[in-house]
């Protein structure tokens, strides 16, 4: 069964701008899909429609076999990691990671278990009482991922999650994301400008331009064949 299905998805912004035109893609369980293309080609808009943060103008979006066009973000079984981390500055690492679960009324002892498990996976166990401003960029990015992981979502969406990190940390985090993908066995959709990230992480690459899908292929075919 497809993990995610996008059928004739279009986005027209209120000002009349067509940001995404007839996007079609079937994503299988455990795929690592990369969106690439020039700035403004519609990558973020597509990701935000999948997350439910942006209304779908027309077309059908399915997660599993469920049509989710009108389903609220928190009920979509999806988690999103942004490039600017989007952490709550006044909350500790623990509370940042627990926030989404509290919102869903998960019992306290269960939240505790889930947060501590995610902290272990991401090597955040010693940082749970800190506030975001007392963390390095890489640690903040790990907290952002932790917040997504605790929800154990079917699909992860990542919008240039490493673009604010320095080169060394980027390489480290790339390896960690790859491990996460293998260990958690989730489906990931990942936006990047970085060809190395696309090649090393992706199982399939979607090339977009001017709101259109131009090509969908494996990294091998896309980057190594003439
Ligand atoms: P990308 O992520 O590929 O850089 P985006 O999806 O962010 O591209 O944007 C696609 C296009 O839609 C851009 O031309 C952008 O200016 C436009 N756009 C984004 N948000 C809005 C909006 N709220 N209203 C009008 N146009 C928008
Ligand atoms: P990015 O490309 O890094 O995702 P942008 O600077 O394109 O970020 O967009 C930041 C915010 O501004 C988004 O919420 C987007 O929807 C909005 N936005 C982008 N382009 C436009 C536009 N042309 N008109 C109105 N809102 C826009």
Coordinates of C-alpha atoms and ligand atoms in Angstrom, one line a residue:
X1 CA 0.0 0.0 0.0
X2 CA 1.2 3.5 -0.8
X3 CA 2.2 5.5 2.3
X4 CA 1.2 8.7 0.7
X5 CA -0.6 9.5 -2.5
X6 CA -0.8 12.9 -4.2
X7 CA -3.2 13.1 -7.1
X8 CA -3.6 16.2 -9.3
X9 CA -2.6 18.4 -6.4
X10 CA -2.8 22.1 -7.2
X11 CA -2.2 25.3 -5.1
X12 CA -3.5 28.6 -6.2
X13 CA -2.7 31.3 -3.6
X14 CA -5.4 33.9 -2.8
X15 CA -3.6 36.5 -5.0
X16 CA -4.1 34.1 -8.0
X17 CA -0.5 32.8 -8.1
X18 CA -0.3 29.1 -9.2
X19 CA 2.5 27.8 -7.0
X20 CA 1.9 24.0 -7.6
X21 CA 0.4 22.6 -10.8
X22 CA -1.0 19.1 -11.1
X23 CA 1.4 17.3 -8.7
X24 CA 1.2 13.5 -9.0
X25 CA 3.2 11.1 -6.9
X26 CA 2.7 7.7 -5.2
X27 CA 5.1 7.2 -2.2
X28 CA 5.6 3.7 -0.8
X29 CA 6.2 2.9 2.8
X30 CA 9.8 3.7 4.0
X31 CA 10.8 5.7 1.0
X32 CA 13.1 8.7 1.4
X33 CA 11.8 11.2 -1.1
X34 CA 13.8 14.3 -1.9
X35 CA 12.3 17.5 -3.4
X36 CA 14.8 19.6 -5.3
X37 CA 14.5 22.6 -7.6
X38 CA 15.2 26.3 -7.7
X39 CA 13.9 28.7 -5.0
X40 CA 10.2 29.5 -5.5
X41 CA 9.4 26.3 -7.5
X42 CA 6.8 25.1 -5.0
X43 CA 8.7 22.7 -2.7
X44 CA 7.7 24.2 0.6
X45 CA 4.1 24.8 -0.6
X46 CA 3.8 21.1 -1.5
X47 CA 5.2 20.1 1.9
X48 CA 2.9 22.5 3.7
X49 CA -0.1 21.1 1.9
X50 CA 0.9 17.6 3.0
X51 CA 1.3 18.8 6.5
X52 CA -2.1 20.5 6.4
X53 CA -0.6 24.0 7.0
X54 CA -1.7 25.2 3.6
X55 CA -5.1 24.5 2.0
X56 CA -5.1 22.2 -1.1
X57 CA -6.8 24.1 -3.9
X58 CA -7.7 21.0 -5.9
X59 CA -6.7 17.3 -6.1
X60 CA -6.6 14.5 -3.6
X61 CA -4.1 13.8 -0.9
X62 CA -4.2 10.4 0.8
X63 CA -2.2 9.2 3.8
X64 CA -2.4 5.4 3.7
X65 CA -5.8 4.9 2.2
X66 CA -7.4 7.9 4.0
X67 CA -8.4 11.1 2.1
X68 CA -7.0 13.9 4.3
X69 CA -7.6 17.1 2.3
X70 CA -9.8 18.4 5.1
X71 CA -8.1 16.7 8.1
X72 CA -6.5 19.0 10.6
X73 CA -2.6 18.9 10.8
X74 CA -2.6 17.3 14.3
X75 CA -4.8 14.4 13.1
X76 CA -2.7 13.6 10.0
X77 CA -0.2 11.2 11.4
X78 CA 2.6 13.4 10.1
X79 CA 5.4 15.4 11.7
X80 CA 7.3 18.3 10.2
X81 CA 10.8 19.5 11.0
X82 CA 11.6 23.1 9.8
X83 CA 15.0 24.7 9.0
X84 CA 14.6 27.3 11.7
X85 CA 13.9 24.7 14.3
X86 CA 10.7 26.5 15.5
X87 CA 11.4 25.6 19.2
X88 CA 9.5 27.3 22.0
X89 CA 12.2 29.6 23.6
X90 CA 10.6 29.7 27.1
X91 CA 10.2 25.9 27.3
X92 CA 12.9 23.4 28.3
X93 CA 14.0 20.7 25.9
X94 CA 11.8 18.2 27.7
X95 CA 8.7 20.4 27.4
X96 CA 9.4 21.2 23.8
X97 CA 9.4 17.5 23.0
X98 CA 6.4 16.8 25.2
X99 CA 4.3 19.7 23.9
X100 CA 2.7 17.9 20.9
X101 CA 1.8 14.9 23.0
X102 CA 0.2 17.1 25.7
X103 CA -1.9 18.7 23.0
X104 CA -3.1 15.3 22.0
X105 CA -4.0 14.5 25.7
X106 CA -1.5 11.6 26.0
X107 CA -1.3 10.4 29.6
X108 CA 1.7 12.0 31.6
X109 CA 3.6 8.7 32.3
X110 CA 3.3 7.7 28.6
X111 CA 4.6 11.2 27.6
X112 CA 7.5 10.7 30.0
X113 CA 8.4 7.4 28.4
X114 CA 8.2 8.6 24.9
X115 CA 10.2 11.8 25.5
X116 CA 13.0 9.9 27.3
X117 CA 13.1 7.3 24.6
X118 CA 13.5 9.9 21.8
X119 CA 16.1 11.7 24.0
X120 CA 18.1 8.5 24.1
X121 CA 18.0 8.0 20.3
X122 CA 19.1 11.6 19.7
X123 CA 21.6 11.8 22.5
X124 CA 19.7 14.6 24.3
X125 CA 19.4 12.8 27.7
X126 CA 21.7 15.3 29.5
X127 CA 20.1 18.4 28.0
X128 CA 16.4 17.8 28.9
X129 CA 16.3 20.7 31.4
X130 CA 17.9 23.3 29.2
X131 CA 16.2 26.1 27.3
X132 CA 16.9 26.3 23.5
X133 CA 19.1 29.4 23.9
X134 CA 21.6 27.3 25.9
X135 CA 22.0 24.8 23.1
X136 CA 24.2 24.7 20.0
X137 CA 22.7 24.7 16.5
X138 CA 23.1 21.0 16.1
X139 CA 21.5 20.3 19.5
X140 CA 18.6 22.5 18.7
X141 CA 18.1 20.7 15.4
X142 CA 18.1 17.4 17.4
X143 CA 15.4 18.7 19.7
X144 CA 13.3 19.7 16.7
X145 CA 13.7 16.2 15.4
X146 CA 13.0 14.7 18.8
X147 CA 9.7 16.7 18.9
X148 CA 8.8 15.0 15.6
X149 CA 10.0 11.5 16.6
X150 CA 8.0 11.3 19.9
X151 CA 4.8 11.3 17.9
X152 CA 5.9 8.2 16.0
X153 CA 4.4 9.6 12.8
X154 CA 3.8 7.5 9.7
X155 CA 5.4 10.3 7.6
X156 CA 8.2 12.8 8.4
X157 CA 8.4 16.1 6.5
X158 CA 11.7 18.0 6.6
X159 CA 12.2 21.4 5.0
X160 CA 15.9 22.0 4.6
X161 CA 16.5 20.8 8.2
X162 CA 20.3 21.2 7.9
X163 CA 20.7 24.4 6.0
X164 CA 21.4 26.5 9.1
X165 CA 24.2 24.3 10.3
X166 CA 27.9 24.6 9.6
X167 CA 29.5 22.1 7.2
X168 CA 30.9 19.7 9.8
X169 CA 27.6 19.5 11.7
X170 CA 25.7 19.0 8.5
X171 CA 27.7 15.9 7.7
X172 CA 27.1 14.5 11.2
X173 CA 23.4 15.2 11.1
X174 CA 23.1 13.7 7.7
X175 CA 24.4 10.5 9.0
X176 CA 22.0 10.7 12.0
X177 CA 19.0 11.3 9.7
X178 CA 20.0 8.3 7.6
X179 CA 20.2 6.2 10.8
X180 CA 16.9 7.5 12.0
X181 CA 15.3 6.5 8.7
X182 CA 16.6 3.0 8.9
X183 CA 15.8 2.5 12.6
X184 CA 12.4 4.0 12.7
X185 CA 11.3 2.7 9.3
X186 CA 9.3 5.8 8.5
X187 CA 8.6 7.5 5.2
X188 CA 10.4 10.8 4.8
X189 CA 9.9 13.7 2.4
X190 CA 12.9 16.0 2.5
X191 CA 13.5 19.4 0.8
X192 CA 17.1 20.3 0.1
X193 CA 19.3 22.4 -2.1
X194 CA 22.3 20.2 -1.3
X195 CA 23.1 17.6 -4.0
X196 CA 25.2 15.5 -1.5
X197 CA 22.2 15.2 0.8
X198 CA 20.0 14.3 -2.1
X199 CA 22.3 11.6 -3.3
X200 CA 23.2 10.0 0.0
X201 CA 19.8 10.2 1.7
X202 CA 17.2 9.8 -1.1
X203 CA 15.6 6.7 -2.5
X204 CA 13.9 8.8 -5.1
X205 CA 14.3 12.4 -6.2
X206 CA 11.5 14.7 -7.4
X207 CA 12.8 17.6 -9.5
X208 CA 10.4 20.6 -9.5
X209 CA 10.4 23.8 -11.6
X210 CA 7.8 26.6 -11.8
X211 CA 5.3 24.6 -9.8
X212 CA 5.6 21.5 -12.0
X213 CA 7.2 18.1 -11.4
X214 CA 9.9 17.8 -14.1
X215 CA 11.4 14.4 -13.3
X216 CA 11.1 11.6 -10.7
X217 CA 14.1 9.2 -10.6
X218 CA 16.6 7.4 -8.4
X219 CA 19.7 9.4 -7.3
X220 CA 21.9 7.1 -9.4
X221 CA 19.9 7.8 -12.6
X222 CA 19.6 11.5 -12.0
X223 CA 23.1 12.4 -11.0
X224 CA 25.4 9.8 -12.7
X225 CA 23.8 9.2 -16.1
X226 CA 24.5 11.8 -18.8
Ligands
LIG1 P1 10.2 26.8 -2.6 O1 9.9 26.1 -1.4 O2 10.4 25.9 -3.8 O3 11.3 27.9 -2.5 P2 7.6 28.0 -2.2 O4 6.7 26.8 -2.2 O5 8.0 28.6 -0.9 O6 8.9 27.6 -3.1 O7 6.9 29.1 -3.1 C1 6.4 28.8 -4.4 C2 5.9 30.1 -5.0 O8 4.7 30.5 -4.4 C3 6.9 31.3 -4.8 O9 6.9 32.0 -6.0 C4 6.4 32.1 -3.7 O10 6.7 33.4 -3.8 C5 4.9 31.9 -3.8 N1 4.1 31.9 -2.6 C6 4.4 31.3 -1.4 N2 3.6 31.6 -0.5 C7 2.7 32.5 -1.0 C8 1.5 33.2 -0.6 N3 1.1 33.0 0.7 N4 0.9 34.0 -1.4 C9 1.3 34.1 -2.7 N5 2.4 33.5 -3.2 C10 3.1 32.7 -2.4
LIG2 P1 11.0 29.8 2.2 O1 11.2 29.9 0.7 O2 12.3 29.8 2.9 O3 10.2 28.6 2.6 P2 9.6 32.3 2.1 O4 10.4 33.5 2.5 O5 9.4 32.0 0.7 O6 10.3 31.0 2.8 O7 8.2 32.3 2.8 C1 8.0 32.7 4.1 C2 6.6 32.9 4.4 O8 6.1 34.0 3.5 C3 5.7 31.7 4.1 O9 4.7 31.6 5.1 C4 5.1 32.0 2.7 O10 3.8 31.3 2.6 C5 5.0 33.5 2.7 N1 5.2 34.0 1.3 C6 6.2 33.7 0.5 N2 6.0 34.3 -0.7 C7 4.9 35.1 -0.6 C8 4.2 35.9 -1.5 N3 4.7 36.2 -2.7 N4 3.1 36.5 -1.0 C9 2.7 36.3 0.2 N5 3.3 35.5 1.1 C10 4.4 34.9 0.7

